[in-house]
Amino acid sequence: MNIILIGFMGAGKTTVGNVVAERLNQPLFDTDQLIEQQTGMSISKIFEIYGENEFRRLETEILKGNLSANKDWVLSVGGGLPLKEENRGLLKKMGIVVYLRVQPDTVLQRLKEDKTRPLLQGGDVKQKVESLLRQRGTIYEEGADIVIDVDGKAPENIAQEIFTKTYCLDSKRI
Ligand code: S3P
């Protein structure tokens, strides 16, 4: 089974992905990491030198690459990847898409010192987070098979919720 975790920056996609992957004994992939490995550059550098559009092109390229040919993995995707309709379609075909829904306060708490997310640098970060979440919330919901609220929950409990809900989903599909 392929499980794909989507959601806003700071939702815990990679942390939860690690727990899910370990429990399923499946490898975990992360689109940001794959892009960094492929380009030899950090996400911030790619944004700085080539711009956001080029980064978004690389995200789609990653989805169309080796990942789609393999199965039984867990994938954590960058927060902006599901914004492209094409990417949402690709994700749905690849596996069960789980949206980790997070509230702005949790994001701010987790990312207040973060320097690695270009979209949150400088200016009023609270306003940026709130406005991006407002724009993206329904898009994430549309792109997902399952929605899980993550605020105040431990990664292990979120992973358990994913297993419970994917099991229900799978039996409905059968
Ligand atoms: C982004 C989220 C980041 C990274 C890039 C852009 C976004 O990934 O892909 O900084 O547009 O939300 P995480 O969601 O893993 O932080």
mmCIF file with all atom_site columns, C-alpha atoms and ligand atoms in Angstrom:
data_model
loop_
_atom_site.group_PDB
_atom_site.id
_atom_site.type_symbol
_atom_site.label_atom_id
_atom_site.label_alt_id
_atom_site.label_comp_id
_atom_site.label_asym_id
_atom_site.label_entity_id
_atom_site.label_seq_id
_atom_site.pdbx_PDB_ins_code
_atom_site.Cartn_x
_atom_site.Cartn_y
_atom_site.Cartn_z
_atom_site.occupancy
_atom_site.B_iso_or_equiv
_atom_site.pdbx_formal_charge
_atom_site.auth_seq_id
_atom_site.auth_comp_id
_atom_site.auth_asym_id
_atom_site.auth_atom_id
_atom_site.pdbx_PDB_model_num
ATOM   1   C CA . MET A 1 1   ? 0.000   0.000  0.000   1.00 0.00 ? 1   MET A CA 1
ATOM   2   C CA . ASN A 1 2   ? 1.214   3.508  -0.824  1.00 0.00 ? 2   ASN A CA 1
ATOM   3   C CA . ILE A 1 3   ? 0.377   6.237  1.682   1.00 0.00 ? 3   ILE A CA 1
ATOM   4   C CA . ILE A 1 4   ? 0.803   9.900  0.811   1.00 0.00 ? 4   ILE A CA 1
ATOM   5   C CA . LEU A 1 5   ? 0.820   12.628 3.435   1.00 0.00 ? 5   LEU A CA 1
ATOM   6   C CA . ILE A 1 6   ? -0.183  16.122 2.401   1.00 0.00 ? 6   ILE A CA 1
ATOM   7   C CA . GLY A 1 7   ? -0.741  19.286 4.419   1.00 0.00 ? 7   GLY A CA 1
ATOM   8   C CA . PHE A 1 8   ? 0.653   22.651 5.392   1.00 0.00 ? 8   PHE A CA 1
ATOM   9   C CA . MET A 1 9   ? 4.231   23.347 6.467   1.00 0.00 ? 9   MET A CA 1
ATOM   10  C CA . GLY A 1 10  ? 4.662   22.277 10.083  1.00 0.00 ? 10  GLY A CA 1
ATOM   11  C CA . ALA A 1 11  ? 1.743   19.808 10.018  1.00 0.00 ? 11  ALA A CA 1
ATOM   12  C CA . GLY A 1 12  ? 4.174   16.996 10.872  1.00 0.00 ? 12  GLY A CA 1
ATOM   13  C CA . LYS A 1 13  ? 4.129   15.146 7.540   1.00 0.00 ? 13  LYS A CA 1
ATOM   14  C CA . THR A 1 14  ? 7.712   13.933 7.834   1.00 0.00 ? 14  THR A CA 1
ATOM   15  C CA . THR A 1 15  ? 7.503   13.080 11.547  1.00 0.00 ? 15  THR A CA 1
ATOM   16  C CA . VAL A 1 16  ? 4.244   11.176 11.134  1.00 0.00 ? 16  VAL A CA 1
ATOM   17  C CA . GLY A 1 17  ? 5.534   9.691  7.873   1.00 0.00 ? 17  GLY A CA 1
ATOM   18  C CA . ASN A 1 18  ? 8.480   8.217  9.755   1.00 0.00 ? 18  ASN A CA 1
ATOM   19  C CA . VAL A 1 19  ? 6.200   6.511  12.276  1.00 0.00 ? 19  VAL A CA 1
ATOM   20  C CA . VAL A 1 20  ? 3.846   5.188  9.580   1.00 0.00 ? 20  VAL A CA 1
ATOM   21  C CA . ALA A 1 21  ? 6.738   3.933  7.437   1.00 0.00 ? 21  ALA A CA 1
ATOM   22  C CA . GLU A 1 22  ? 8.393   2.208  10.386  1.00 0.00 ? 22  GLU A CA 1
ATOM   23  C CA . ARG A 1 23  ? 5.194   0.479  11.442  1.00 0.00 ? 23  ARG A CA 1
ATOM   24  C CA . LEU A 1 24  ? 4.434   -0.694 7.920   1.00 0.00 ? 24  LEU A CA 1
ATOM   25  C CA . ASN A 1 25  ? 8.073   -1.566 7.334   1.00 0.00 ? 25  ASN A CA 1
ATOM   26  C CA . GLN A 1 26  ? 8.000   0.497  4.154   1.00 0.00 ? 26  GLN A CA 1
ATOM   27  C CA . PRO A 1 27  ? 10.452  3.165  2.965   1.00 0.00 ? 27  PRO A CA 1
ATOM   28  C CA . LEU A 1 28  ? 9.661   6.836  3.519   1.00 0.00 ? 28  LEU A CA 1
ATOM   29  C CA . PHE A 1 29  ? 10.242  9.330  0.719   1.00 0.00 ? 29  PHE A CA 1
ATOM   30  C CA . ASP A 1 30  ? 9.981   13.087 0.994   1.00 0.00 ? 30  ASP A CA 1
ATOM   31  C CA . THR A 1 31  ? 9.581   15.219 -2.139  1.00 0.00 ? 31  THR A CA 1
ATOM   32  C CA . ASP A 1 32  ? 11.686  18.084 -0.731  1.00 0.00 ? 32  ASP A CA 1
ATOM   33  C CA . GLN A 1 33  ? 14.504  15.691 0.110   1.00 0.00 ? 33  GLN A CA 1
ATOM   34  C CA . LEU A 1 34  ? 14.308  14.023 -3.301  1.00 0.00 ? 34  LEU A CA 1
ATOM   35  C CA . ILE A 1 35  ? 14.547  17.425 -4.987  1.00 0.00 ? 35  ILE A CA 1
ATOM   36  C CA . GLU A 1 36  ? 17.490  18.408 -2.797  1.00 0.00 ? 36  GLU A CA 1
ATOM   37  C CA . GLN A 1 37  ? 19.276  15.141 -3.606  1.00 0.00 ? 37  GLN A CA 1
ATOM   38  C CA . GLN A 1 38  ? 18.566  15.460 -7.307  1.00 0.00 ? 38  GLN A CA 1
ATOM   39  C CA . THR A 1 39  ? 19.681  19.083 -7.626  1.00 0.00 ? 39  THR A CA 1
ATOM   40  C CA . GLY A 1 40  ? 22.364  19.117 -4.926  1.00 0.00 ? 40  GLY A CA 1
ATOM   41  C CA . MET A 1 41  ? 20.805  22.350 -3.660  1.00 0.00 ? 41  MET A CA 1
ATOM   42  C CA . SER A 1 42  ? 18.685  23.299 -0.666  1.00 0.00 ? 42  SER A CA 1
ATOM   43  C CA . ILE A 1 43  ? 15.045  24.278 -1.235  1.00 0.00 ? 43  ILE A CA 1
ATOM   44  C CA . SER A 1 44  ? 15.891  27.851 -0.154  1.00 0.00 ? 44  SER A CA 1
ATOM   45  C CA . LYS A 1 45  ? 18.695  28.069 -2.750  1.00 0.00 ? 45  LYS A CA 1
ATOM   46  C CA . ILE A 1 46  ? 16.427  26.742 -5.509  1.00 0.00 ? 46  ILE A CA 1
ATOM   47  C CA . PHE A 1 47  ? 13.822  29.392 -4.651  1.00 0.00 ? 47  PHE A CA 1
ATOM   48  C CA . GLU A 1 48  ? 16.507  32.095 -4.482  1.00 0.00 ? 48  GLU A CA 1
ATOM   49  C CA . ILE A 1 49  ? 18.315  31.241 -7.712  1.00 0.00 ? 49  ILE A CA 1
ATOM   50  C CA . TYR A 1 50  ? 15.651  29.731 -9.968  1.00 0.00 ? 50  TYR A CA 1
ATOM   51  C CA . GLY A 1 51  ? 12.406  30.939 -8.358  1.00 0.00 ? 51  GLY A CA 1
ATOM   52  C CA . GLU A 1 52  ? 9.266   29.235 -7.117  1.00 0.00 ? 52  GLU A CA 1
ATOM   53  C CA . ASN A 1 53  ? 7.999   28.222 -10.581 1.00 0.00 ? 53  ASN A CA 1
ATOM   54  C CA . GLU A 1 54  ? 11.085  26.130 -11.232 1.00 0.00 ? 54  GLU A CA 1
ATOM   55  C CA . PHE A 1 55  ? 10.703  24.494 -7.819  1.00 0.00 ? 55  PHE A CA 1
ATOM   56  C CA . ARG A 1 56  ? 7.067   23.648 -8.641  1.00 0.00 ? 56  ARG A CA 1
ATOM   57  C CA . ARG A 1 57  ? 8.186   22.128 -11.953 1.00 0.00 ? 57  ARG A CA 1
ATOM   58  C CA . LEU A 1 58  ? 10.703  19.949 -10.100 1.00 0.00 ? 58  LEU A CA 1
ATOM   59  C CA . GLU A 1 59  ? 7.960   18.773 -7.726  1.00 0.00 ? 59  GLU A CA 1
ATOM   60  C CA . THR A 1 60  ? 5.849   17.489 -10.624 1.00 0.00 ? 60  THR A CA 1
ATOM   61  C CA . GLU A 1 61  ? 8.911   15.905 -12.216 1.00 0.00 ? 61  GLU A CA 1
ATOM   62  C CA . ILE A 1 62  ? 9.607   13.990 -8.998  1.00 0.00 ? 62  ILE A CA 1
ATOM   63  C CA . LEU A 1 63  ? 6.038   12.658 -8.910  1.00 0.00 ? 63  LEU A CA 1
ATOM   64  C CA . LYS A 1 64  ? 6.265   11.476 -12.491 1.00 0.00 ? 64  LYS A CA 1
ATOM   65  C CA . GLY A 1 65  ? 9.654   9.834  -11.932 1.00 0.00 ? 65  GLY A CA 1
ATOM   66  C CA . ASN A 1 66  ? 10.611  6.576  -10.230 1.00 0.00 ? 66  ASN A CA 1
ATOM   67  C CA . LEU A 1 67  ? 8.033   6.897  -7.470  1.00 0.00 ? 67  LEU A CA 1
ATOM   68  C CA . SER A 1 68  ? 5.095   6.139  -9.743  1.00 0.00 ? 68  SER A CA 1
ATOM   69  C CA . ALA A 1 69  ? 6.786   2.944  -10.909 1.00 0.00 ? 69  ALA A CA 1
ATOM   70  C CA . ASN A 1 70  ? 7.283   1.527  -7.395  1.00 0.00 ? 70  ASN A CA 1
ATOM   71  C CA . LYS A 1 71  ? 4.862   0.534  -4.678  1.00 0.00 ? 71  LYS A CA 1
ATOM   72  C CA . ASP A 1 72  ? 4.605   0.028  -0.940  1.00 0.00 ? 72  ASP A CA 1
ATOM   73  C CA . TRP A 1 73  ? 6.110   3.247  0.279   1.00 0.00 ? 73  TRP A CA 1
ATOM   74  C CA . VAL A 1 74  ? 5.105   6.250  2.338   1.00 0.00 ? 74  VAL A CA 1
ATOM   75  C CA . LEU A 1 75  ? 5.498   9.697  0.800   1.00 0.00 ? 75  LEU A CA 1
ATOM   76  C CA . SER A 1 76  ? 5.580   13.056 2.522   1.00 0.00 ? 76  SER A CA 1
ATOM   77  C CA . VAL A 1 77  ? 5.010   15.881 0.039   1.00 0.00 ? 77  VAL A CA 1
ATOM   78  C CA . GLY A 1 78  ? 5.931   19.559 0.239   1.00 0.00 ? 78  GLY A CA 1
ATOM   79  C CA . GLY A 1 79  ? 3.106   21.779 1.481   1.00 0.00 ? 79  GLY A CA 1
ATOM   80  C CA . GLY A 1 80  ? 2.580   23.483 -1.872  1.00 0.00 ? 80  GLY A CA 1
ATOM   81  C CA . LEU A 1 81  ? 2.713   20.414 -4.104  1.00 0.00 ? 81  LEU A CA 1
ATOM   82  C CA . PRO A 1 82  ? -1.018  19.567 -4.003  1.00 0.00 ? 82  PRO A CA 1
ATOM   83  C CA . LEU A 1 83  ? -1.920  23.080 -5.188  1.00 0.00 ? 83  LEU A CA 1
ATOM   84  C CA . LYS A 1 84  ? -1.444  22.018 -8.822  1.00 0.00 ? 84  LYS A CA 1
ATOM   85  C CA . GLU A 1 85  ? -4.435  20.089 -10.084 1.00 0.00 ? 85  GLU A CA 1
ATOM   86  C CA . GLU A 1 86  ? -2.149  17.859 -12.138 1.00 0.00 ? 86  GLU A CA 1
ATOM   87  C CA . ASN A 1 87  ? -0.251  16.880 -8.975  1.00 0.00 ? 87  ASN A CA 1
ATOM   88  C CA . ARG A 1 88  ? -3.455  16.126 -7.063  1.00 0.00 ? 88  ARG A CA 1
ATOM   89  C CA . GLY A 1 89  ? -4.495  13.778 -9.856  1.00 0.00 ? 89  GLY A CA 1
ATOM   90  C CA . LEU A 1 90  ? -1.113  12.052 -9.825  1.00 0.00 ? 90  LEU A CA 1
ATOM   91  C CA . LEU A 1 91  ? -1.180  11.607 -6.033  1.00 0.00 ? 91  LEU A CA 1
ATOM   92  C CA . LYS A 1 92  ? -4.669  10.084 -6.060  1.00 0.00 ? 92  LYS A CA 1
ATOM   93  C CA . LYS A 1 93  ? -3.555  7.556  -8.667  1.00 0.00 ? 93  LYS A CA 1
ATOM   94  C CA . MET A 1 94  ? -0.459  6.653  -6.661  1.00 0.00 ? 94  MET A CA 1
ATOM   95  C CA . GLY A 1 95  ? -2.064  5.764  -3.342  1.00 0.00 ? 95  GLY A CA 1
ATOM   96  C CA . ILE A 1 96  ? -4.190  6.782  -0.385  1.00 0.00 ? 96  ILE A CA 1
ATOM   97  C CA . VAL A 1 97  ? -3.877  10.503 0.204   1.00 0.00 ? 97  VAL A CA 1
ATOM   98  C CA . VAL A 1 98  ? -4.019  11.612 3.849   1.00 0.00 ? 98  VAL A CA 1
ATOM   99  C CA . TYR A 1 99  ? -4.414  15.301 4.675   1.00 0.00 ? 99  TYR A CA 1
ATOM   100 C CA . LEU A 1 100 ? -2.864  16.251 8.013   1.00 0.00 ? 100 LEU A CA 1
ATOM   101 C CA . ARG A 1 101 ? -4.913  19.331 8.928   1.00 0.00 ? 101 ARG A CA 1
ATOM   102 C CA . VAL A 1 102 ? -3.216  21.779 11.267  1.00 0.00 ? 102 VAL A CA 1
ATOM   103 C CA . GLN A 1 103 ? -4.307  25.060 12.874  1.00 0.00 ? 103 GLN A CA 1
ATOM   104 C CA . PRO A 1 104 ? -2.288  28.273 12.321  1.00 0.00 ? 104 PRO A CA 1
ATOM   105 C CA . ASP A 1 105 ? -1.252  28.530 16.004  1.00 0.00 ? 105 ASP A CA 1
ATOM   106 C CA . THR A 1 106 ? 0.393   25.095 15.896  1.00 0.00 ? 106 THR A CA 1
ATOM   107 C CA . VAL A 1 107 ? 2.272   26.012 12.717  1.00 0.00 ? 107 VAL A CA 1
ATOM   108 C CA . LEU A 1 108 ? 3.508   29.252 14.267  1.00 0.00 ? 108 LEU A CA 1
ATOM   109 C CA . GLN A 1 109 ? 4.600   27.503 17.433  1.00 0.00 ? 109 GLN A CA 1
ATOM   110 C CA . ARG A 1 110 ? 6.511   24.862 15.474  1.00 0.00 ? 110 ARG A CA 1
ATOM   111 C CA . LEU A 1 111 ? 8.046   27.096 12.809  1.00 0.00 ? 111 LEU A CA 1
ATOM   112 C CA . LYS A 1 112 ? 8.722   30.372 14.614  1.00 0.00 ? 112 LYS A CA 1
ATOM   113 C CA . GLU A 1 113 ? 12.504  29.884 14.441  1.00 0.00 ? 113 GLU A CA 1
ATOM   114 C CA . ASP A 1 114 ? 12.516  28.162 11.034  1.00 0.00 ? 114 ASP A CA 1
ATOM   115 C CA . LYS A 1 115 ? 14.794  29.554 8.340   1.00 0.00 ? 115 LYS A CA 1
ATOM   116 C CA . THR A 1 116 ? 14.328  26.819 5.729   1.00 0.00 ? 116 THR A CA 1
ATOM   117 C CA . ARG A 1 117 ? 10.867  27.688 4.359   1.00 0.00 ? 117 ARG A CA 1
ATOM   118 C CA . PRO A 1 118 ? 11.233  30.533 1.853   1.00 0.00 ? 118 PRO A CA 1
ATOM   119 C CA . LEU A 1 119 ? 7.505   31.314 1.844   1.00 0.00 ? 119 LEU A CA 1
ATOM   120 C CA . LEU A 1 120 ? 7.541   32.123 5.563   1.00 0.00 ? 120 LEU A CA 1
ATOM   121 C CA . GLN A 1 121 ? 10.622  34.351 5.755   1.00 0.00 ? 121 GLN A CA 1
ATOM   122 C CA . GLY A 1 122 ? 10.368  38.035 6.669   1.00 0.00 ? 122 GLY A CA 1
ATOM   123 C CA . GLY A 1 123 ? 7.336   40.210 7.336   1.00 0.00 ? 123 GLY A CA 1
ATOM   124 C CA . ASP A 1 124 ? 4.357   39.178 9.393   1.00 0.00 ? 124 ASP A CA 1
ATOM   125 C CA . VAL A 1 125 ? 4.679   35.386 9.582   1.00 0.00 ? 125 VAL A CA 1
ATOM   126 C CA . LYS A 1 126 ? 1.393   34.968 11.452  1.00 0.00 ? 126 LYS A CA 1
ATOM   127 C CA . GLN A 1 127 ? -0.465  36.766 8.687   1.00 0.00 ? 127 GLN A CA 1
ATOM   128 C CA . LYS A 1 128 ? 1.343   34.732 6.017   1.00 0.00 ? 128 LYS A CA 1
ATOM   129 C CA . VAL A 1 129 ? 0.469   31.433 7.678   1.00 0.00 ? 129 VAL A CA 1
ATOM   130 C CA . GLU A 1 130 ? -3.180  32.417 8.184   1.00 0.00 ? 130 GLU A CA 1
ATOM   131 C CA . SER A 1 131 ? -3.622  33.655 4.657   1.00 0.00 ? 131 SER A CA 1
ATOM   132 C CA . LEU A 1 132 ? -1.869  30.680 3.000   1.00 0.00 ? 132 LEU A CA 1
ATOM   133 C CA . LEU A 1 133 ? -3.879  28.242 5.113   1.00 0.00 ? 133 LEU A CA 1
ATOM   134 C CA . ARG A 1 134 ? -7.098  30.011 4.156   1.00 0.00 ? 134 ARG A CA 1
ATOM   135 C CA . GLN A 1 135 ? -6.192  29.749 0.459   1.00 0.00 ? 135 GLN A CA 1
ATOM   136 C CA . ARG A 1 136 ? -5.078  26.140 0.659   1.00 0.00 ? 136 ARG A CA 1
ATOM   137 C CA . GLY A 1 137 ? -7.440  24.471 3.135   1.00 0.00 ? 137 GLY A CA 1
ATOM   138 C CA . THR A 1 138 ? -10.171 23.413 0.721   1.00 0.00 ? 138 THR A CA 1
ATOM   139 C CA . ILE A 1 139 ? -7.635  22.420 -1.943  1.00 0.00 ? 139 ILE A CA 1
ATOM   140 C CA . TYR A 1 140 ? -5.974  20.004 0.480   1.00 0.00 ? 140 TYR A CA 1
ATOM   141 C CA . GLU A 1 141 ? -9.398  18.622 1.421   1.00 0.00 ? 141 GLU A CA 1
ATOM   142 C CA . GLU A 1 142 ? -10.320 18.123 -2.226  1.00 0.00 ? 142 GLU A CA 1
ATOM   143 C CA . GLY A 1 143 ? -7.066  16.289 -2.894  1.00 0.00 ? 143 GLY A CA 1
ATOM   144 C CA . ALA A 1 144 ? -7.395  13.893 0.043   1.00 0.00 ? 144 ALA A CA 1
ATOM   145 C CA . ASP A 1 145 ? -9.073  10.550 0.693   1.00 0.00 ? 145 ASP A CA 1
ATOM   146 C CA . ILE A 1 146 ? -8.796  11.022 4.450   1.00 0.00 ? 146 ILE A CA 1
ATOM   147 C CA . VAL A 1 147 ? -8.550  14.125 6.664   1.00 0.00 ? 147 VAL A CA 1
ATOM   148 C CA . ILE A 1 148 ? -6.969  14.020 10.116  1.00 0.00 ? 148 ILE A CA 1
ATOM   149 C CA . ASP A 1 149 ? -6.789  16.924 12.591  1.00 0.00 ? 149 ASP A CA 1
ATOM   150 C CA . VAL A 1 150 ? -3.330  16.832 14.123  1.00 0.00 ? 150 VAL A CA 1
ATOM   151 C CA . ASP A 1 151 ? -3.268  19.601 16.738  1.00 0.00 ? 151 ASP A CA 1
ATOM   152 C CA . GLY A 1 152 ? -2.336  18.375 20.201  1.00 0.00 ? 152 GLY A CA 1
ATOM   153 C CA . LYS A 1 153 ? -1.888  14.757 19.066  1.00 0.00 ? 153 LYS A CA 1
ATOM   154 C CA . ALA A 1 154 ? 1.258   12.637 19.323  1.00 0.00 ? 154 ALA A CA 1
ATOM   155 C CA . PRO A 1 155 ? 2.694   11.310 16.020  1.00 0.00 ? 155 PRO A CA 1
ATOM   156 C CA . GLU A 1 156 ? 2.038   7.706  17.149  1.00 0.00 ? 156 GLU A CA 1
ATOM   157 C CA . ASN A 1 157 ? -1.656  8.487  17.693  1.00 0.00 ? 157 ASN A CA 1
ATOM   158 C CA . ILE A 1 158 ? -1.923  10.206 14.337  1.00 0.00 ? 158 ILE A CA 1
ATOM   159 C CA . ALA A 1 159 ? -0.300  7.175  12.686  1.00 0.00 ? 159 ALA A CA 1
ATOM   160 C CA . GLN A 1 160 ? -2.810  4.929  14.441  1.00 0.00 ? 160 GLN A CA 1
ATOM   161 C CA . GLU A 1 161 ? -5.672  7.081  13.178  1.00 0.00 ? 161 GLU A CA 1
ATOM   162 C CA . ILE A 1 162 ? -4.269  6.758  9.659   1.00 0.00 ? 162 ILE A CA 1
ATOM   163 C CA . PHE A 1 163 ? -4.220  2.959  9.937   1.00 0.00 ? 163 PHE A CA 1
ATOM   164 C CA . THR A 1 164 ? -7.763  2.830  11.303  1.00 0.00 ? 164 THR A CA 1
ATOM   165 C CA . LYS A 1 165 ? -9.097  5.144  8.617   1.00 0.00 ? 165 LYS A CA 1
ATOM   166 C CA . THR A 1 166 ? -7.188  3.609  5.696   1.00 0.00 ? 166 THR A CA 1
ATOM   167 C CA . TYR A 1 167 ? -8.389  0.175  6.739   1.00 0.00 ? 167 TYR A CA 1
ATOM   168 C CA . CYS A 1 168 ? -12.005 1.409  6.610   1.00 0.00 ? 168 CYS A CA 1
ATOM   169 C CA . LEU A 1 169 ? -11.323 3.067  3.294   1.00 0.00 ? 169 LEU A CA 1
ATOM   170 C CA . ASP A 1 170 ? -9.708  -0.019 1.822   1.00 0.00 ? 170 ASP A CA 1
ATOM   171 C CA . SER A 1 171 ? -12.548 -2.294 2.890   1.00 0.00 ? 171 SER A CA 1
ATOM   172 C CA . LYS A 1 172 ? -15.022 0.153  1.299   1.00 0.00 ? 172 LYS A CA 1
ATOM   173 C CA . ARG A 1 173 ? -12.995 0.055  -1.929  1.00 0.00 ? 173 ARG A CA 1
ATOM   174 C CA . ILE A 1 174 ? -13.057 -3.748 -1.888  1.00 0.00 ? 174 ILE A CA 1
HETATM 175 C C1 . S3P B 2 .   ? 6.298   24.700 0.768   1.00 0.00 ? 1   S3P B C1 1
HETATM 176 C C2 . S3P B 2 .   ? 6.485   23.732 1.730   1.00 0.00 ? 1   S3P B C2 1
HETATM 177 C C3 . S3P B 2 .   ? 7.803   23.164 2.035   1.00 0.00 ? 1   S3P B C3 1
HETATM 178 C C4 . S3P B 2 .   ? 8.710   23.247 0.800   1.00 0.00 ? 1   S3P B C4 1
HETATM 179 C C5 . S3P B 2 .   ? 8.762   24.642 0.272   1.00 0.00 ? 1   S3P B C5 1
HETATM 180 C C6 . S3P B 2 .   ? 7.388   25.178 -0.116  1.00 0.00 ? 1   S3P B C6 1
HETATM 181 C C7 . S3P B 2 .   ? 4.931   25.253 0.565   1.00 0.00 ? 1   S3P B C7 1
HETATM 182 O O1 . S3P B 2 .   ? 7.696   21.808 2.454   1.00 0.00 ? 1   S3P B O1 1
HETATM 183 O O2 . S3P B 2 .   ? 8.268   22.355 -0.190  1.00 0.00 ? 1   S3P B O2 1
HETATM 184 O O3 . S3P B 2 .   ? 9.349   25.459 1.235   1.00 0.00 ? 1   S3P B O3 1
HETATM 185 O O4 . S3P B 2 .   ? 4.673   25.877 -0.483  1.00 0.00 ? 1   S3P B O4 1
HETATM 186 O O5 . S3P B 2 .   ? 4.074   25.038 1.453   1.00 0.00 ? 1   S3P B O5 1
HETATM 187 P P1 . S3P B 2 .   ? 7.095   21.354 3.873   1.00 0.00 ? 1   S3P B P1 1
HETATM 188 O O6 . S3P B 2 .   ? 5.606   21.342 3.755   1.00 0.00 ? 1   S3P B O6 1
HETATM 189 O O7 . S3P B 2 .   ? 7.645   19.971 4.061   1.00 0.00 ? 1   S3P B O7 1
HETATM 190 O O8 . S3P B 2 .   ? 7.567   22.299 4.897   1.00 0.00 ? 1   S3P B O8 1
#
